[in-house]
mmCIF file of C-alpha atoms in Angstrom:
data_model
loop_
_atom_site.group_PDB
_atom_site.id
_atom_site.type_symbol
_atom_site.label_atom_id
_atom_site.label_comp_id
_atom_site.label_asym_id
_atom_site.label_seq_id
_atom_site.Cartn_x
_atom_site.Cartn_y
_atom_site.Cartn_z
ATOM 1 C CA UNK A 189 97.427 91.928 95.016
ATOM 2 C CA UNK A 190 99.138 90.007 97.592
ATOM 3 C CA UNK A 191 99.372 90.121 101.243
ATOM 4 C CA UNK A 192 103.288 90.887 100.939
ATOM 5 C CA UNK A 193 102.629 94.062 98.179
ATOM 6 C CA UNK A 194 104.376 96.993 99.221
ATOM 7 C CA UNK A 195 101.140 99.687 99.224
ATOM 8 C CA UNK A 196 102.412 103.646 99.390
ATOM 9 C CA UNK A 197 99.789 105.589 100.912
ATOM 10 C CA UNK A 198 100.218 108.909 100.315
ATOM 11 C CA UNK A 199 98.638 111.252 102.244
ATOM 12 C CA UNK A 200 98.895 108.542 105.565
ATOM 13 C CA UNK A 201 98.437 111.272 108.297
ATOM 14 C CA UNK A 202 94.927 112.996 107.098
ATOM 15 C CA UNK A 203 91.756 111.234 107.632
ATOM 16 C CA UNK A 204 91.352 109.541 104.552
ATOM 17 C CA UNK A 205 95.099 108.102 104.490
ATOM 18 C CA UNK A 206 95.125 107.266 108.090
ATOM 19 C CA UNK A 207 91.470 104.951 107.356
ATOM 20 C CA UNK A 208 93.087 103.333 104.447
ATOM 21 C CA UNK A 209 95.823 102.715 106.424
ATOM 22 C CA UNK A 210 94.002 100.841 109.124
ATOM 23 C CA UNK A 211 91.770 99.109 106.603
ATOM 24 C CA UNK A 212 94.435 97.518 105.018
ATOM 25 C CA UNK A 213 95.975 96.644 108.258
ATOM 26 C CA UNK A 214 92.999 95.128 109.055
ATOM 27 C CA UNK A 215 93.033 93.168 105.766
ATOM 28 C CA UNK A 216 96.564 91.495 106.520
ATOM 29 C CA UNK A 217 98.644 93.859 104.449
ATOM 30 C CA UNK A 218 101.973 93.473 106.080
ATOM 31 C CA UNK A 219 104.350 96.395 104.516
ATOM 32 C CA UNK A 220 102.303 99.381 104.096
ATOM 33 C CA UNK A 221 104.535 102.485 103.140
ATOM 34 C CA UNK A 222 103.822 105.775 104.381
ATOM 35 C CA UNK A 223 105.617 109.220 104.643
ATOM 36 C CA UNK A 224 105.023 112.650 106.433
ATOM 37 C CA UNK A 225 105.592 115.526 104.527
ATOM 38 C CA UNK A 226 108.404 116.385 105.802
ATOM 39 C CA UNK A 227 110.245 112.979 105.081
ATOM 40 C CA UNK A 228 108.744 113.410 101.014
ATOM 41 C CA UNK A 229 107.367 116.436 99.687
ATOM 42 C CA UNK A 230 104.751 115.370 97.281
ATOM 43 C CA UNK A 231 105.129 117.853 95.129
ATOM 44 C CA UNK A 232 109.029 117.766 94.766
ATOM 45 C CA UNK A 233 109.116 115.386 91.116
ATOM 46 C CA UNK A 234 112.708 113.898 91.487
ATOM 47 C CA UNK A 235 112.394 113.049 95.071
ATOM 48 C CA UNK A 236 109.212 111.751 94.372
ATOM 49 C CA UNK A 237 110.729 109.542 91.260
ATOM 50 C CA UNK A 238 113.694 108.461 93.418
ATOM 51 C CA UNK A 239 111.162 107.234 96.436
ATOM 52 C CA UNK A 240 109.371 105.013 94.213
ATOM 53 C CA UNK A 241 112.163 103.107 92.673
ATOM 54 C CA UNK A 242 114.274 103.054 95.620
ATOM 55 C CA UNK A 243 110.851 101.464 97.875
ATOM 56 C CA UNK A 244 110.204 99.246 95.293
ATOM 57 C CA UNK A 245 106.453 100.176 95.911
ATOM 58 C CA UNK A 246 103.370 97.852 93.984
ATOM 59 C CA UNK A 247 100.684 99.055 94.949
ATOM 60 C CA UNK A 248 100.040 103.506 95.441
ATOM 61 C CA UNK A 249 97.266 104.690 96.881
ATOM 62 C CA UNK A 250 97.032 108.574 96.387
ATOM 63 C CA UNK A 251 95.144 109.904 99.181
ATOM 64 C CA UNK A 252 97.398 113.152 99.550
ATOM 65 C CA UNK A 253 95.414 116.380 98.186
ATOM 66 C CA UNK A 254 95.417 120.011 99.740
ATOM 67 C CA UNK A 255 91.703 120.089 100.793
ATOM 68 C CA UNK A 256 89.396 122.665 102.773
ATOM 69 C CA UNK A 257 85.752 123.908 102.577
ATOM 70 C CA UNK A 258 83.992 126.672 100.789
ATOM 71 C CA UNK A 259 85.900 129.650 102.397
ATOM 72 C CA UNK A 260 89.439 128.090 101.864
ATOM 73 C CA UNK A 261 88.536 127.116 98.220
ATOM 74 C CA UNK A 262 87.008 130.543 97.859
ATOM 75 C CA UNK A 263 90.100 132.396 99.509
ATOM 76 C CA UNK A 264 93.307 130.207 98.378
ATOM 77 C CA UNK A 265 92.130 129.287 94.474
ATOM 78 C CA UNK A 266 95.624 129.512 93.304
ATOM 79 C CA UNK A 267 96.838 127.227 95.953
ATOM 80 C CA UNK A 268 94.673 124.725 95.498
ATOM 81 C CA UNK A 269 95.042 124.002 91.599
ATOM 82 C CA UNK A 270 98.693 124.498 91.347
ATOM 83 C CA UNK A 271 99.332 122.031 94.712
ATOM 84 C CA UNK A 272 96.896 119.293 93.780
ATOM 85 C CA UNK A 273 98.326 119.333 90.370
ATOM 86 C CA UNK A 274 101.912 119.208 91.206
ATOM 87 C CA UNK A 275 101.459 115.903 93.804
ATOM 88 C CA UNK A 276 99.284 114.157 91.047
ATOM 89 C CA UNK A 277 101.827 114.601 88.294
ATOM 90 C CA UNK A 278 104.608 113.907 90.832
ATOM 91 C CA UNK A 279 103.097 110.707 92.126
ATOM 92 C CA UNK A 280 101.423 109.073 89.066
ATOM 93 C CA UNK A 281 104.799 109.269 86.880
ATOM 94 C CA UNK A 282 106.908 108.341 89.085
ATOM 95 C CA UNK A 283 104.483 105.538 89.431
ATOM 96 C CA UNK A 284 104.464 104.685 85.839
ATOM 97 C CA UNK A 285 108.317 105.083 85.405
ATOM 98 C CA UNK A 286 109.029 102.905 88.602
ATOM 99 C CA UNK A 287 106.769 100.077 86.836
ATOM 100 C CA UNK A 288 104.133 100.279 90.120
ATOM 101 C CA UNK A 289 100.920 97.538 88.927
ATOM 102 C CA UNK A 290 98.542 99.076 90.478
ATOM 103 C CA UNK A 291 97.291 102.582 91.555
ATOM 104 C CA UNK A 292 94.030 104.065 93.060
ATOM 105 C CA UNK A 293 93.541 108.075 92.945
ATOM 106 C CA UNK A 294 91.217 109.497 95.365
ATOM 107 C CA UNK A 295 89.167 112.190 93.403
ATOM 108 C CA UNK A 296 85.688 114.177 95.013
ATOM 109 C CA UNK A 297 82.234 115.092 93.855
ATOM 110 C CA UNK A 298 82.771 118.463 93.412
ATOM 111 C CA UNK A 299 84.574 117.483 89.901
ATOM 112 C CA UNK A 300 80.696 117.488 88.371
ATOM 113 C CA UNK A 301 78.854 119.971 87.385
ATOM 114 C CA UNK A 302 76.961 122.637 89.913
ATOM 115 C CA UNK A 303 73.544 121.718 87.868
ATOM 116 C CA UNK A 304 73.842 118.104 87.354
ATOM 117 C CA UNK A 305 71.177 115.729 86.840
ATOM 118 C CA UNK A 306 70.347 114.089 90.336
ATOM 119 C CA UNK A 307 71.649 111.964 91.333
ATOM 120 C CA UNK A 308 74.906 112.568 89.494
ATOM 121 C CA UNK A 309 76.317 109.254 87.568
ATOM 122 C CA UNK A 310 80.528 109.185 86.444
ATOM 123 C CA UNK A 311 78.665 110.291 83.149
ATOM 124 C CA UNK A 312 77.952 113.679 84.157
ATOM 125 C CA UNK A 313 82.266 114.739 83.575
ATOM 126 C CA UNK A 314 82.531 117.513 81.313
ATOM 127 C CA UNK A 315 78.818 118.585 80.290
ATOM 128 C CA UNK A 316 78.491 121.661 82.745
ATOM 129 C CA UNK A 317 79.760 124.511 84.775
ATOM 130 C CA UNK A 318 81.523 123.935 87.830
ATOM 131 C CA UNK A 319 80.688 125.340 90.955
ATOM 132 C CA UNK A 320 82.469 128.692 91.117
ATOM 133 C CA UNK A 321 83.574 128.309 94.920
ATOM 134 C CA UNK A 322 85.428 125.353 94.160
ATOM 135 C CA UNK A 323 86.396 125.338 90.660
ATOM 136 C CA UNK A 324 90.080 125.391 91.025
ATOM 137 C CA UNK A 325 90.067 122.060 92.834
ATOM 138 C CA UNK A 326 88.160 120.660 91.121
ATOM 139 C CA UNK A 327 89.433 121.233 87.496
ATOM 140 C CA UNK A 328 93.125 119.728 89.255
ATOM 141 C CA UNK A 329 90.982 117.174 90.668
ATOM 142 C CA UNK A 330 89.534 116.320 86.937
ATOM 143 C CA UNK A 331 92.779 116.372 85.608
ATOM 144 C CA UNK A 332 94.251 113.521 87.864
ATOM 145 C CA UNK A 333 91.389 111.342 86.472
ATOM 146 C CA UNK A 334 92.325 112.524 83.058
ATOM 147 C CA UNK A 335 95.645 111.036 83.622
ATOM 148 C CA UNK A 336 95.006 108.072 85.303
ATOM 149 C CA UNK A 337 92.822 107.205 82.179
ATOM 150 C CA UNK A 338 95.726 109.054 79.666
ATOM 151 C CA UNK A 339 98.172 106.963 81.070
ATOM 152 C CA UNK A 340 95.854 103.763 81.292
ATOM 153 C CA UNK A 341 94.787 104.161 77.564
ATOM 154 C CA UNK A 342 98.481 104.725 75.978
ATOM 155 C CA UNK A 343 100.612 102.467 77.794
ATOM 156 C CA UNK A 344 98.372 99.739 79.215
ATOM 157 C CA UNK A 345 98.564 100.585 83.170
ATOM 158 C CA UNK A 346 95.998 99.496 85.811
ATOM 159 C CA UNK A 347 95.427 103.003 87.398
ATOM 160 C CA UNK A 348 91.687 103.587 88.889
ATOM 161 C CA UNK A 349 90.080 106.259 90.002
ATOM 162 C CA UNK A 350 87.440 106.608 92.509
ATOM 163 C CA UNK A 351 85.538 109.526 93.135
ATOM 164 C CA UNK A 352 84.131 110.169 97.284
ATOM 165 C CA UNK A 353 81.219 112.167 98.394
ATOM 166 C CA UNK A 354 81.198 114.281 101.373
ATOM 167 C CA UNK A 355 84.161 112.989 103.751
ATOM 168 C CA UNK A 356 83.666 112.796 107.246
ATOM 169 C CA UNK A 357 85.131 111.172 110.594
ATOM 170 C CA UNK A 358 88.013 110.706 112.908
ATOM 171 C CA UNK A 359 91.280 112.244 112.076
ATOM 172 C CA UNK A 360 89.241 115.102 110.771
ATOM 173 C CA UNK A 361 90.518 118.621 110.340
ATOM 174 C CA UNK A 362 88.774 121.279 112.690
ATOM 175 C CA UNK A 363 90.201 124.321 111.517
ATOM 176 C CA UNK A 364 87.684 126.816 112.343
ATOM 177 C CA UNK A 365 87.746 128.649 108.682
ATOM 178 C CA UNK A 366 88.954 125.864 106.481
ATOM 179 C CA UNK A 367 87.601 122.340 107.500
ATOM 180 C CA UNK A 368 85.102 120.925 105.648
ATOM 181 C CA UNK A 369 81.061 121.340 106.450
ATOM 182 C CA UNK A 370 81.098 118.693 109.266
ATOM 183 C CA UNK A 371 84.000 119.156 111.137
ATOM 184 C CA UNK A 372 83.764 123.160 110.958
ATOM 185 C CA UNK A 373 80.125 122.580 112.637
ATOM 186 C CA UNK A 374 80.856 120.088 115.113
ATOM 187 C CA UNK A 375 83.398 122.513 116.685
ATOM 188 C CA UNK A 376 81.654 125.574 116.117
ATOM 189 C CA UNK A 377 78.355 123.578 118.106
ATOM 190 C CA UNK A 378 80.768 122.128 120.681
ATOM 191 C CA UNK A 379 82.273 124.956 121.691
ATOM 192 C CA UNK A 380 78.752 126.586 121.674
ATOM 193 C CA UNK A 381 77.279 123.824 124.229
ATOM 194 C CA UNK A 382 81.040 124.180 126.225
ATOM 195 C CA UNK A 383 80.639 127.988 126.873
ATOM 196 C CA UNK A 384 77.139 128.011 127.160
ATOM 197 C CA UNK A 385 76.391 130.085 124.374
ATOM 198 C CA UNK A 386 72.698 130.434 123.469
ATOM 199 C CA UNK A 387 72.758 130.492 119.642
ATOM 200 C CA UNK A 388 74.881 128.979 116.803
ATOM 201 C CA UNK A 389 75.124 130.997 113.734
ATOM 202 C CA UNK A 390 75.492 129.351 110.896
ATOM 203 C CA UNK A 391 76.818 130.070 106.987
ATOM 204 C CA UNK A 392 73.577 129.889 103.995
ATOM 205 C CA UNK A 393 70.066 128.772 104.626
ATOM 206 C CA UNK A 394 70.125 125.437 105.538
ATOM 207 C CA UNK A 395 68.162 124.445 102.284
ATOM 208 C CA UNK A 396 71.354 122.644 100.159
ATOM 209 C CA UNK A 397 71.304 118.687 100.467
ATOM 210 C CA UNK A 398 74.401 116.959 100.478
ATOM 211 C CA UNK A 399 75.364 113.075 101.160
ATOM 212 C CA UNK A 400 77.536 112.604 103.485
ATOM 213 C CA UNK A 401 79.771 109.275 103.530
ATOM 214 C CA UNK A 402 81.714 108.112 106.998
ATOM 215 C CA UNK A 403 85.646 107.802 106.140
ATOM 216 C CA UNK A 404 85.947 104.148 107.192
ATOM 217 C CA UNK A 405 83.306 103.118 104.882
ATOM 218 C CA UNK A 406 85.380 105.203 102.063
ATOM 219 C CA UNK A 407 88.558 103.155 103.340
ATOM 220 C CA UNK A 408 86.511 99.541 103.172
ATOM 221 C CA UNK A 409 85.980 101.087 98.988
ATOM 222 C CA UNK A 410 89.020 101.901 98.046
ATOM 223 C CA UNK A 411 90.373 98.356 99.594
ATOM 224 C CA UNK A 412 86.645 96.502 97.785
ATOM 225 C CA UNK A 413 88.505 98.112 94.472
ATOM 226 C CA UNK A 414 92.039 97.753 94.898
ATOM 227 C CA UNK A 415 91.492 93.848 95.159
ATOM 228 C CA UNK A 416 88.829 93.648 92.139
ATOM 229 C CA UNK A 417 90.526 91.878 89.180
ATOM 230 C CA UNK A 418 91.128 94.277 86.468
ATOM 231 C CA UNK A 419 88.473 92.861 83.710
ATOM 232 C CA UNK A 420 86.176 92.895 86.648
ATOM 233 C CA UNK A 421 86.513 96.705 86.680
ATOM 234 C CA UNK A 422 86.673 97.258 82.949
ATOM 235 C CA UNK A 423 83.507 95.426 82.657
ATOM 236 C CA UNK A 424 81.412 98.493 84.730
ATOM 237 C CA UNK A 425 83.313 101.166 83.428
ATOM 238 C CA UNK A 426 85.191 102.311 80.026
ATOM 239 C CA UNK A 427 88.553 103.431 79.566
ATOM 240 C CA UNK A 428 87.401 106.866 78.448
ATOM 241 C CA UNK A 429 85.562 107.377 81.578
ATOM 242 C CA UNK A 430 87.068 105.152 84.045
ATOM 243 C CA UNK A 431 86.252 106.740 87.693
ATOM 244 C CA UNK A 432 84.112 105.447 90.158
ATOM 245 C CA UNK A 433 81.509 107.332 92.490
ATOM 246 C CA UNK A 434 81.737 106.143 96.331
ATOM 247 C CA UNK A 435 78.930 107.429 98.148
ATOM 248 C CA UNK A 436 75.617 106.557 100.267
ATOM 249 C CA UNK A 437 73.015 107.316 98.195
ATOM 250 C CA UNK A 438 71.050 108.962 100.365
ATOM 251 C CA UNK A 439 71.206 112.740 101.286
ATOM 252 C CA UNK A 440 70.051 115.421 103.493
ATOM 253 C CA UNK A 441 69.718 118.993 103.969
ATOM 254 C CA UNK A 442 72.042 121.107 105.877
ATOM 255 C CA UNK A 443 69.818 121.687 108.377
ATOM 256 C CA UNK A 444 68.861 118.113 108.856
ATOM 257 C CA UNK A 445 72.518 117.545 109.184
ATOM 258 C CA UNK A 446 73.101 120.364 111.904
ATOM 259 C CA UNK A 447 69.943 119.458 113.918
ATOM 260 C CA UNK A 448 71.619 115.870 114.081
ATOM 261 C CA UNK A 449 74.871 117.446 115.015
ATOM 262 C CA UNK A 450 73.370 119.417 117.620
ATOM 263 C CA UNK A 451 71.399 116.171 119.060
ATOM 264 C CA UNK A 452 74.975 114.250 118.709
ATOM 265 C CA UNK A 453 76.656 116.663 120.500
ATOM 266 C CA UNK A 454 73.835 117.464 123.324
ATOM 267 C CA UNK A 455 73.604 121.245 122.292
ATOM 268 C CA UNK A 456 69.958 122.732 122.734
ATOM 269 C CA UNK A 457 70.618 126.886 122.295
ATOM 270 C CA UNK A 458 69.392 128.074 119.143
ATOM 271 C CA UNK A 459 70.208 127.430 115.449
ATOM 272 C CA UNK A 460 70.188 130.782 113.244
ATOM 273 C CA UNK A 461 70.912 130.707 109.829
ATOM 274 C CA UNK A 462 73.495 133.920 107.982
ATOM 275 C CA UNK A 463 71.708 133.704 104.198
ATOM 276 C CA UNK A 464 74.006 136.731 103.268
ATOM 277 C CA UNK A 465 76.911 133.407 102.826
ATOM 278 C CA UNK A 466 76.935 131.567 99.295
ATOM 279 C CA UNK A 467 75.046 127.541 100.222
ATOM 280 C CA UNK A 468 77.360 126.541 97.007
ATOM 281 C CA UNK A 469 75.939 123.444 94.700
ATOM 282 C CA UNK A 470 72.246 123.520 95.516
ATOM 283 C CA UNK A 471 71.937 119.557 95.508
ATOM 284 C CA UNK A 472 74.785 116.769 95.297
ATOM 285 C CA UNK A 473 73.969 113.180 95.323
ATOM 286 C CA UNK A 474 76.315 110.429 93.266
ATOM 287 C CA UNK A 475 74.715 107.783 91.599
ATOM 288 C CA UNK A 476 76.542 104.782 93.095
ATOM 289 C CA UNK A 477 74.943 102.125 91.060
ATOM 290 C CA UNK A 478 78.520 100.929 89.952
ATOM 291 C CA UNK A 479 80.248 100.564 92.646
ATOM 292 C CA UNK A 480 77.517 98.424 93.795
ATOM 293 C CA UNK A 481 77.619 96.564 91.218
ATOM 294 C CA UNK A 482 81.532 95.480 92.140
ATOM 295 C CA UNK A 483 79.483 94.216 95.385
ATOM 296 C CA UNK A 484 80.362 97.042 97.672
ATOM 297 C CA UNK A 485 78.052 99.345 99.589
ATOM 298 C CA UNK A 486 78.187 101.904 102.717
ATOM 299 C CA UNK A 487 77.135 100.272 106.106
ATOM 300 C CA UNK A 488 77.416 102.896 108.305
ATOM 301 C CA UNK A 489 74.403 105.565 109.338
ATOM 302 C CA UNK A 490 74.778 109.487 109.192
ATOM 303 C CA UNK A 491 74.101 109.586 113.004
ATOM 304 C CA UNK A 492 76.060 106.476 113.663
ATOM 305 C CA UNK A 493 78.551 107.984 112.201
ATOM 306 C CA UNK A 494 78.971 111.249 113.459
ATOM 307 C CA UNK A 495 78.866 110.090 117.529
ATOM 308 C CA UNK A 496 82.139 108.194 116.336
ATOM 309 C CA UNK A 497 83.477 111.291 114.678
ATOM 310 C CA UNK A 498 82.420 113.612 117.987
ATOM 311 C CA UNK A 499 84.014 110.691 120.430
ATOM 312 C CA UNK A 500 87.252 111.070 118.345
ATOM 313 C CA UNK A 501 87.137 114.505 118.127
ATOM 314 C CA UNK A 502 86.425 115.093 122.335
ATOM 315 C CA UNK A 503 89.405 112.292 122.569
ATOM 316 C CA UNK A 504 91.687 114.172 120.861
ATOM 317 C CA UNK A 505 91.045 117.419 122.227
ATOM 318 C CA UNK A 506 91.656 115.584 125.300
ATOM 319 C CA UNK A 507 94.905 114.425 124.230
ATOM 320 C CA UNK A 508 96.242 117.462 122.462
ATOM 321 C CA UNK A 509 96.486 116.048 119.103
ATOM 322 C CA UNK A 510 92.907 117.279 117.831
ATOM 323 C CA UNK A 511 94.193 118.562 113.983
ATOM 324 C CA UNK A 512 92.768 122.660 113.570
ATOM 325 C CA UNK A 513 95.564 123.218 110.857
#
């Protein structure tokens, strides 16, 4: 990689995108090329194809995915498969057939098993059930590493595939049913403190752990691995299992994480628990030994963290643009 590389983000406007974006800003990357969704749709193959050749593009980073939490997995399964498996195959052939050196796909956790050995190393692929809540996702999720490595292992390409933990921080989405754990509580607690409301119910018992990773640290990994020389990366992992965790390594339980929250956000009513909702994967920590091993590891604490996510998300309530979509 160069300074002058022409690096497609896809997926520019969500939180991870929009980090990676100002990462590699920050890094001296000059043309970075992004589109909305309504300038490309991901999913459309020959406009897709015809993008890529007519950009020239060298570097892609595939950040674009249709994401949400338990109750939007659990609700829209059908969805989720067939639109995370229509931008992958869109985006990594047109990468191949446009001759693009380079490409990073952005996978998640939830493509190991729901009983994996803790914590959970890139090993762990394939040898259990998935949890049921998510499953759809995840198997489209799997499959984009499966042809990152396909591709890699039949016609010699340089596609990598990294694989976050729990995502988190601004640029967030704050739907009220279908964000993800953290931004669906920091709403549902700040609008608890703003109206004065006495109690926050929240979904399972509080017992699951879960690491939690702050979305600029994810952005400063994907960048760390982008720039790695190729036999540097083929010396930590194999071509037949070629995806990398990106996490802490540290976790807590839910109800560590909301009594944080609550501190963060300066809420003191009461926290009550609904145990009649599914807590999904019991525990899920990623063994991040590798990615240390390429010399990167997160910097940023879960508190830390979060009073950047809750300025961000109080800032753009403030200016309208808060995302609840």
């Amino acid at each position: 990689m160069n300074k002058e590389s022409r690096i497609f983000v896809a997926g520019h406007q969500g939180m991870v995108g929009s980090a990676i974006v100002r990462e590699a800003k920050a890094r001296g990357y000059s043309q970075i090329i992004c589109r909305s969704r309504k300038e490309l749709d991901l999913t459309d193959s020959p406009a897709v194809h015809e993008f890529m050749n007519a950009e020239k593009i060298d570097i892609v980073v595939l950040a674009a995915a249709r994401v949400g939490g338990i109750q939007a997995n659990d609700s829209y399964p059908a969805d989720f498969i067939r639109d995370n498996l229509w931008i992958e195959l869109s985006v990594i052939d047109a990468a191949f057939n446009a001759g693009v050196e380079r490409l990073l796909f952005l996978g998640s956790s939830c493509i190991y098993p729901r009983m994996a050995a803790q914590p959970i190393s890139e090993s762990a692929l394939l040898t259990g059930e998935l949890e049921p809540t998510n499953e759809p996702y995840a198997i489209a999720k799997i499959a984009g590493i499966k042809l990152c490595e396909s591709y890699n292992r039949q016609h010699g390409t340089d596609y990598r595939s990294i694989m976050p933990t729990n995502l988190y921080g601004p640029g967030d989405n704050y739907h009220a049913e279908n964000s993800h754990v953290i931004p669906a509580l920091m709403r549902r607690i700040h609008d608890a403190k703003i109206n004065e409301q006495p109690a926050v119910t929240i979904w399972g018992s509080g017992k699951p752990m879960r690491e939690f990773l702050f979305v600029d640290d994810l952005a400063k990994a994907c960048m760390h691995l982008l720039e790695k020389d190729q036999n540097a990366i083929k010396a930590v992992v194999s071509a037949r299992q070629s995806h990398i965790n990106v996490g802490t390594g540290k976790d807590c339980t839910i109800a560590e994480l909301v009594k944080t929250l609550a501190r963060v956000i300066g809420y003191s009513g009461e926290l009550e628990w609904d145990t009649s909702k599914p807590d999904g994967t019991p525990r899920k920590l990623l063994d991040v030994s590798l990615i240390e091993l390429l010399g990167w590891s997160a910097t940023t604490t879960l508190e830390e963290g979060l009073r950047i996510a809750y300025t961000d998300y109080i800032d753009s309530i403030d200016r309208g643009t808060v995302r609840r979509v």
